[in-house]
Amino acid sequence: MSMMSGAAVPAAWPERIRALARGELEPVVPRRAATVLLLRDTAAADSGPAVHMLRRRASMAFAAGAYAFPGGGVDPRDERPVRWAGPALDDWAGLLGVDPAAAQAVVCAAVRETFEESGVLLAGPDGGTVVADTTGGDWEADRAALVAHDLAFADFLDRRGLVLRTDLLRPFARWITPEFEERRYDTWFFLAALPAGQLTRDVSGEADRTAWLRPADAVAGYDRGELTMLPPTITMLRDLLPHGSAAAALAAAPGRDLAPVIATATVDEAGAVVLTWPGHEEFTRTAPGGEER
């Protein structure tokens, strides 16, 4: 499969696409997931906000070596009731296009995964506050227990008397992994500003590097082929380019199209594969019949 810039396209895709076209491949049901673009303003007023990114370890089964945002799959326990600040659950369900239970799980996963992978927690003692510091040993013990699935997120919040600050999240996009991928995710992307007083930490076991990058710099690195990213990641970064501050990006998020983006593939009589992401022509890939390129 041809590669362009820093796009991460698995080499196994062309043959899996052909197998799907022959009816020999049963698509995996996508797992719901959530990803958060944490934003913070930079010192230069005109340089735009920076976004927190992780580089996935080369040993990872999915998107190895690619730059990504904190996030991950929904835990079934994310449906447990929690103290909730922000839009009502029915409103979130309408925004995300799922039932209320699934909406709560996706929103909880967004906050939980952000805490697990960066140490940043979008929760507070009440609906108008956010915890100011999560760097202590007791916080780290709870974070590690969440990562190990020894602690449910609802129990973590309840024990600490915390309210989930869903009003700090802005839905930004939704992408679904193609039918021919072995590991599939139905992923909602959210924006959130780094809460005052909190710091990101290099704690993700899935990453070998973390960095705050200006979207323009990350896009330039991708275009030079220096930074590898999956199509939704580079798309999110390009969509941030017009915004001069974190607040401006969050203010522009309402009303964005949250219809799921999913790649489609065609196979001609010679076995040539054409892979496209509707509305995102830059990611079109081709593989001639009988070979991968």
CSV table of C-alpha atoms in Angstrom, one decimal:
chain,number,residue,atom,x,y,z
A,1,MET,CA,0.0,0.0,0.0
A,2,SER,CA,1.5,3.4,-1.0
A,3,MET,CA,2.5,5.7,1.8
A,4,MET,CA,2.3,9.5,1.8
A,5,SER,CA,3.9,11.9,4.2
A,6,GLY,CA,3.8,10.5,7.8
A,7,ALA,CA,0.6,8.5,7.4
A,8,ALA,CA,0.5,5.2,9.2
A,9,VAL,CA,-1.1,2.6,7.0
A,10,PRO,CA,-0.6,-1.1,8.0
A,11,ALA,CA,1.1,-3.2,5.4
A,12,ALA,CA,-1.4,-6.0,5.9
A,13,TRP,CA,-4.4,-3.9,4.8
A,14,PRO,CA,-4.4,-4.7,1.0
A,15,GLU,CA,-4.7,-8.4,1.4
A,16,ARG,CA,-7.2,-8.1,4.2
A,17,ILE,CA,-9.3,-5.8,1.9
A,18,ARG,CA,-9.1,-8.4,-0.8
A,19,ALA,CA,-10.2,-11.1,1.7
A,20,LEU,CA,-13.1,-8.9,2.8
A,21,ALA,CA,-14.2,-8.4,-0.9
A,22,ARG,CA,-14.1,-12.2,-1.4
A,23,GLY,CA,-16.3,-12.7,1.6
A,24,GLU,CA,-13.5,-14.5,3.5
A,25,LEU,CA,-13.2,-12.0,6.3
A,26,GLU,CA,-15.7,-11.3,9.0
A,27,PRO,CA,-15.4,-7.7,10.2
A,28,VAL,CA,-14.7,-7.2,13.9
A,29,VAL,CA,-17.3,-5.3,15.8
A,30,PRO,CA,-15.7,-1.9,16.7
A,31,ARG,CA,-15.1,-1.2,20.4
A,32,ARG,CA,-16.3,2.2,21.6
A,33,ALA,CA,-13.4,4.5,22.5
A,34,ALA,CA,-12.6,8.1,23.4
A,35,THR,CA,-9.7,10.4,22.7
A,36,VAL,CA,-9.0,13.9,24.2
A,37,LEU,CA,-7.0,16.7,22.6
A,38,LEU,CA,-5.7,18.5,25.7
A,39,LEU,CA,-4.9,22.1,24.8
A,40,ARG,CA,-2.9,24.8,26.5
A,41,ASP,CA,-2.0,28.3,25.4
A,42,THR,CA,1.6,29.1,24.6
A,43,ALA,CA,3.7,32.0,25.6
A,44,ALA,CA,3.4,33.8,22.2
A,45,ALA,CA,-0.1,35.2,21.9
A,46,ASP,CA,-0.2,34.7,18.1
A,47,SER,CA,1.3,31.2,18.0
A,48,GLY,CA,-1.9,29.3,18.8
A,49,PRO,CA,-2.4,26.6,21.5
A,50,ALA,CA,-0.3,23.5,22.0
A,51,VAL,CA,-1.7,20.0,22.1
A,52,HIS,CA,-0.5,17.2,24.3
A,53,MET,CA,0.7,14.2,22.2
A,54,LEU,CA,2.1,10.7,22.9
A,55,ARG,CA,4.3,8.6,20.6
A,56,ARG,CA,3.1,5.0,20.8
A,57,ARG,CA,5.7,2.4,21.6
A,58,ALA,CA,7.1,0.4,18.7
A,59,SER,CA,5.9,-2.7,20.5
A,60,MET,CA,2.3,-1.7,20.5
A,61,ALA,CA,-0.1,-3.9,18.4
A,62,PHE,CA,-2.1,-1.0,17.1
A,63,ALA,CA,-0.5,2.2,15.5
A,64,ALA,CA,3.0,1.4,16.7
A,65,GLY,CA,5.3,4.4,16.5
A,66,ALA,CA,2.5,6.8,15.7
A,67,TYR,CA,1.9,10.1,17.4
A,68,ALA,CA,-1.6,10.2,19.1
A,69,PHE,CA,-3.6,11.9,21.8
A,70,PRO,CA,-4.5,10.4,25.2
A,71,GLY,CA,-7.3,7.9,24.8
A,72,GLY,CA,-8.5,4.4,24.7
A,73,GLY,CA,-11.4,1.9,24.8
A,74,VAL,CA,-14.5,2.1,26.9
A,75,ASP,CA,-14.5,0.0,30.1
A,76,PRO,CA,-18.0,-1.6,30.7
A,77,ARG,CA,-17.8,-0.2,34.2
A,78,ASP,CA,-17.7,3.3,32.7
A,79,GLU,CA,-21.6,3.0,32.6
A,80,ARG,CA,-21.8,3.1,36.4
A,81,PRO,CA,-23.5,6.2,37.8
A,82,VAL,CA,-21.2,9.1,38.7
A,83,ARG,CA,-21.7,12.6,40.0
A,84,TRP,CA,-22.2,14.7,36.8
A,85,ALA,CA,-21.6,18.3,36.0
A,86,GLY,CA,-22.4,19.8,32.6
A,87,PRO,CA,-24.9,18.8,29.9
A,88,ALA,CA,-27.5,16.3,30.9
A,89,LEU,CA,-26.9,12.7,29.9
A,90,ASP,CA,-29.8,12.9,27.4
A,91,ASP,CA,-28.1,15.9,25.8
A,92,TRP,CA,-24.8,14.0,25.6
A,93,ALA,CA,-26.6,11.1,24.0
A,94,GLY,CA,-28.0,13.4,21.3
A,95,LEU,CA,-24.7,15.0,20.7
A,96,LEU,CA,-22.8,11.7,20.4
A,97,GLY,CA,-25.6,9.8,18.5
A,98,VAL,CA,-25.9,6.9,21.0
A,99,ASP,CA,-28.1,5.9,23.8
A,100,PRO,CA,-27.6,7.5,27.3
A,101,ALA,CA,-25.8,4.5,28.8
A,102,ALA,CA,-23.3,4.5,25.9
A,103,ALA,CA,-22.9,8.3,26.0
A,104,GLN,CA,-22.0,8.1,29.7
A,105,ALA,CA,-19.5,5.4,29.0
A,106,VAL,CA,-17.8,7.4,26.2
A,107,VAL,CA,-17.7,10.6,28.3
A,108,CYS,CA,-16.3,8.7,31.3
A,109,ALA,CA,-13.8,6.9,29.1
A,110,ALA,CA,-12.6,10.3,27.8
A,111,VAL,CA,-11.9,11.6,31.3
A,112,ARG,CA,-10.6,8.3,32.7
A,113,GLU,CA,-8.2,7.7,29.8
A,114,THR,CA,-6.9,11.2,30.0
A,115,PHE,CA,-6.1,10.7,33.6
A,116,GLU,CA,-4.6,7.3,33.0
A,117,GLU,CA,-2.3,8.4,30.2
A,118,SER,CA,-1.4,12.0,31.2
A,119,GLY,CA,-2.2,12.4,34.9
A,120,VAL,CA,-4.7,15.2,34.1
A,121,LEU,CA,-8.2,14.8,35.7
A,122,LEU,CA,-11.3,16.7,34.5
A,123,ALA,CA,-13.1,16.4,37.8
A,124,GLY,CA,-13.5,18.5,41.0
A,125,PRO,CA,-15.2,18.7,44.4
A,126,ASP,CA,-18.2,20.4,42.8
A,127,GLY,CA,-19.6,21.5,39.4
A,128,GLY,CA,-17.6,24.7,39.4
A,129,THR,CA,-14.1,23.5,40.4
A,130,VAL,CA,-11.3,21.2,39.2
A,131,VAL,CA,-8.7,19.4,41.3
A,132,ALA,CA,-5.6,21.5,41.2
A,133,ASP,CA,-2.8,18.9,41.6
A,134,THR,CA,-2.8,15.2,40.8
A,135,THR,CA,1.0,14.6,41.2
A,136,GLY,CA,1.0,13.1,44.8
A,137,GLY,CA,1.7,9.5,45.6
A,138,ASP,CA,-1.9,8.8,46.5
A,139,TRP,CA,-3.1,10.0,43.1
A,140,GLU,CA,-0.5,7.9,41.3
A,141,ALA,CA,-1.6,4.8,43.2
A,142,ASP,CA,-5.2,5.4,42.1
A,143,ARG,CA,-4.1,6.1,38.5
A,144,ALA,CA,-2.1,2.8,38.4
A,145,ALA,CA,-5.1,0.9,39.8
A,146,LEU,CA,-7.3,2.3,37.1
A,147,VAL,CA,-4.8,1.3,34.4
A,148,ALA,CA,-4.6,-2.2,35.9
A,149,HIS,CA,-8.4,-2.4,35.9
A,150,ASP,CA,-8.2,-3.0,39.7
A,151,LEU,CA,-10.3,0.1,40.3
A,152,ALA,CA,-13.5,1.3,38.5
A,153,PHE,CA,-13.6,4.9,37.5
A,154,ALA,CA,-16.9,5.5,39.3
A,155,ASP,CA,-15.5,4.1,42.5
A,156,PHE,CA,-12.5,6.3,42.2
A,157,LEU,CA,-14.6,9.4,41.8
A,158,ASP,CA,-17.0,8.4,44.6
A,159,ARG,CA,-14.2,7.6,47.1
A,160,ARG,CA,-12.7,11.0,46.5
A,161,GLY,CA,-16.0,12.9,46.4
A,162,LEU,CA,-15.4,14.2,42.9
A,163,VAL,CA,-17.8,15.4,40.3
A,164,LEU,CA,-17.2,14.6,36.6
A,165,ARG,CA,-16.7,17.9,34.8
A,166,THR,CA,-18.3,17.0,31.5
A,167,ASP,CA,-18.8,20.7,30.7
A,168,LEU,CA,-15.0,20.9,30.1
A,169,LEU,CA,-15.2,18.5,27.1
A,170,ARG,CA,-16.2,19.5,23.6
A,171,PRO,CA,-17.1,16.8,21.0
A,172,PHE,CA,-14.9,17.3,18.0
A,173,ALA,CA,-15.1,14.4,15.6
A,174,ARG,CA,-15.9,10.7,15.3
A,175,TRP,CA,-13.9,8.1,13.3
A,176,ILE,CA,-14.5,4.4,13.0
A,177,THR,CA,-11.6,2.0,12.1
A,178,PRO,CA,-12.2,0.4,8.7
A,179,GLU,CA,-14.0,-3.0,8.5
A,180,PHE,CA,-10.8,-4.8,7.4
A,181,GLU,CA,-8.7,-3.8,10.4
A,182,GLU,CA,-8.0,-6.5,13.0
A,183,ARG,CA,-8.5,-4.1,15.9
A,184,ARG,CA,-11.4,-1.8,15.4
A,185,TYR,CA,-12.5,1.3,17.4
A,186,ASP,CA,-15.5,3.6,17.2
A,187,THR,CA,-13.7,6.7,18.5
A,188,TRP,CA,-15.1,10.0,19.6
A,189,PHE,CA,-12.6,12.9,19.7
A,190,PHE,CA,-13.0,15.6,22.3
A,191,LEU,CA,-11.3,19.0,23.0
A,192,ALA,CA,-10.4,20.1,26.6
A,193,ALA,CA,-8.3,22.9,28.0
A,194,LEU,CA,-5.6,21.9,30.5
A,195,PRO,CA,-7.1,22.8,33.9
A,196,ALA,CA,-5.3,25.5,35.8
A,197,GLY,CA,-2.7,24.1,38.2
A,198,GLN,CA,-2.6,20.7,36.7
A,199,LEU,CA,0.4,19.3,34.8
A,200,THR,CA,0.7,16.5,32.3
A,201,ARG,CA,3.0,13.7,33.3
A,202,ASP,CA,4.9,11.1,31.3
A,203,VAL,CA,3.0,8.2,32.8
A,204,SER,CA,1.6,6.3,29.9
A,205,GLY,CA,3.0,2.8,29.6
A,206,GLU,CA,1.9,2.8,25.9
A,207,ALA,CA,4.1,5.8,25.0
A,208,ASP,CA,7.8,6.2,24.7
A,209,ARG,CA,7.6,10.0,24.3
A,210,THR,CA,5.2,12.8,25.3
A,211,ALA,CA,5.3,16.3,24.1
A,212,TRP,CA,3.3,19.5,23.9
A,213,LEU,CA,3.3,20.4,20.2
A,214,ARG,CA,1.8,23.4,18.3
A,215,PRO,CA,-0.5,21.9,15.6
A,216,ALA,CA,1.4,23.8,12.9
A,217,ASP,CA,4.7,22.2,14.0
A,218,ALA,CA,3.1,18.7,14.3
A,219,VAL,CA,1.5,19.1,10.8
A,220,ALA,CA,4.8,20.3,9.4
A,221,GLY,CA,6.6,17.3,10.9
A,222,TYR,CA,3.9,15.0,9.4
A,223,ASP,CA,4.2,16.6,6.0
A,224,ARG,CA,8.0,16.1,6.0
A,225,GLY,CA,7.5,12.5,6.9
A,226,GLU,CA,9.2,12.9,10.3
A,227,LEU,CA,6.1,12.3,12.4
A,228,THR,CA,3.9,9.2,11.8
A,229,MET,CA,0.2,9.6,12.5
A,230,LEU,CA,-3.1,7.8,11.7
A,231,PRO,CA,-5.5,9.7,9.4
A,232,PRO,CA,-7.8,11.0,12.2
A,233,THR,CA,-4.9,12.4,14.2
A,234,ILE,CA,-3.4,14.5,11.4
A,235,THR,CA,-7.0,15.6,10.5
A,236,MET,CA,-7.6,16.8,14.1
A,237,LEU,CA,-4.4,18.8,14.0
A,238,ARG,CA,-5.2,20.4,10.7
A,239,ASP,CA,-8.7,21.4,12.1
A,240,LEU,CA,-7.0,23.2,15.0
A,241,LEU,CA,-4.8,25.3,12.8
A,242,PRO,CA,-7.2,28.3,12.4
A,243,HIS,CA,-7.6,28.8,16.2
A,244,GLY,CA,-5.3,31.2,18.1
A,245,SER,CA,-6.1,30.0,21.6
A,246,ALA,CA,-7.5,27.0,23.5
A,247,ALA,CA,-10.6,29.0,24.3
A,248,ALA,CA,-11.1,29.8,20.6
A,249,ALA,CA,-10.8,26.2,19.6
A,250,LEU,CA,-13.3,25.1,22.3
A,251,ALA,CA,-15.7,27.9,21.3
A,252,ALA,CA,-15.7,26.7,17.7
A,253,ALA,CA,-16.4,23.1,18.5
A,254,PRO,CA,-20.2,23.2,18.9
A,255,GLY,CA,-22.0,22.4,15.7
A,256,ARG,CA,-19.1,20.3,14.2
A,257,ASP,CA,-20.1,17.4,12.1
A,258,LEU,CA,-20.0,14.3,14.3
A,259,ALA,CA,-21.1,11.8,11.6
A,260,PRO,CA,-18.6,8.9,11.7
A,261,VAL,CA,-15.8,8.9,9.2
A,262,ILE,CA,-14.9,5.4,8.0
A,263,ALA,CA,-12.6,4.3,5.2
A,264,THR,CA,-14.1,2.4,2.2
A,265,ALA,CA,-12.2,0.2,-0.2
A,266,THR,CA,-12.8,-1.2,-3.7
A,267,VAL,CA,-11.1,-4.0,-5.5
A,268,ASP,CA,-11.1,-4.3,-9.3
A,269,GLU,CA,-10.9,-7.4,-11.5
A,270,ALA,CA,-7.1,-7.3,-11.4
A,271,GLY,CA,-7.1,-7.2,-7.6
A,272,ALA,CA,-6.0,-3.6,-7.4
A,273,VAL,CA,-7.1,-2.0,-4.1
A,274,VAL,CA,-8.2,1.7,-3.8
A,275,LEU,CA,-8.7,2.9,-0.2
A,276,THR,CA,-10.5,6.1,0.5
A,277,TRP,CA,-11.7,8.1,3.4
A,278,PRO,CA,-14.8,10.0,2.3
A,279,GLY,CA,-14.2,13.7,2.5
A,280,HIS,CA,-10.5,13.3,3.1
A,281,GLU,CA,-9.0,12.8,-0.3
A,282,GLU,CA,-5.4,13.2,1.0
A,283,PHE,CA,-5.5,9.7,2.5
A,284,THR,CA,-6.5,7.9,-0.7
A,285,ARG,CA,-4.1,4.9,-1.1
A,286,THR,CA,-3.7,2.4,-4.0
A,287,ALA,CA,-2.2,-1.1,-4.2
A,288,PRO,CA,-1.9,-2.7,-7.6
A,289,GLY,CA,-3.2,-6.2,-7.9
A,290,GLY,CA,-0.9,-9.0,-6.6
A,291,GLU,CA,1.5,-6.7,-4.8
A,292,GLU,CA,1.8,-4.1,-2.0
A,293,ARG,CA,3.5,-0.8,-2.7
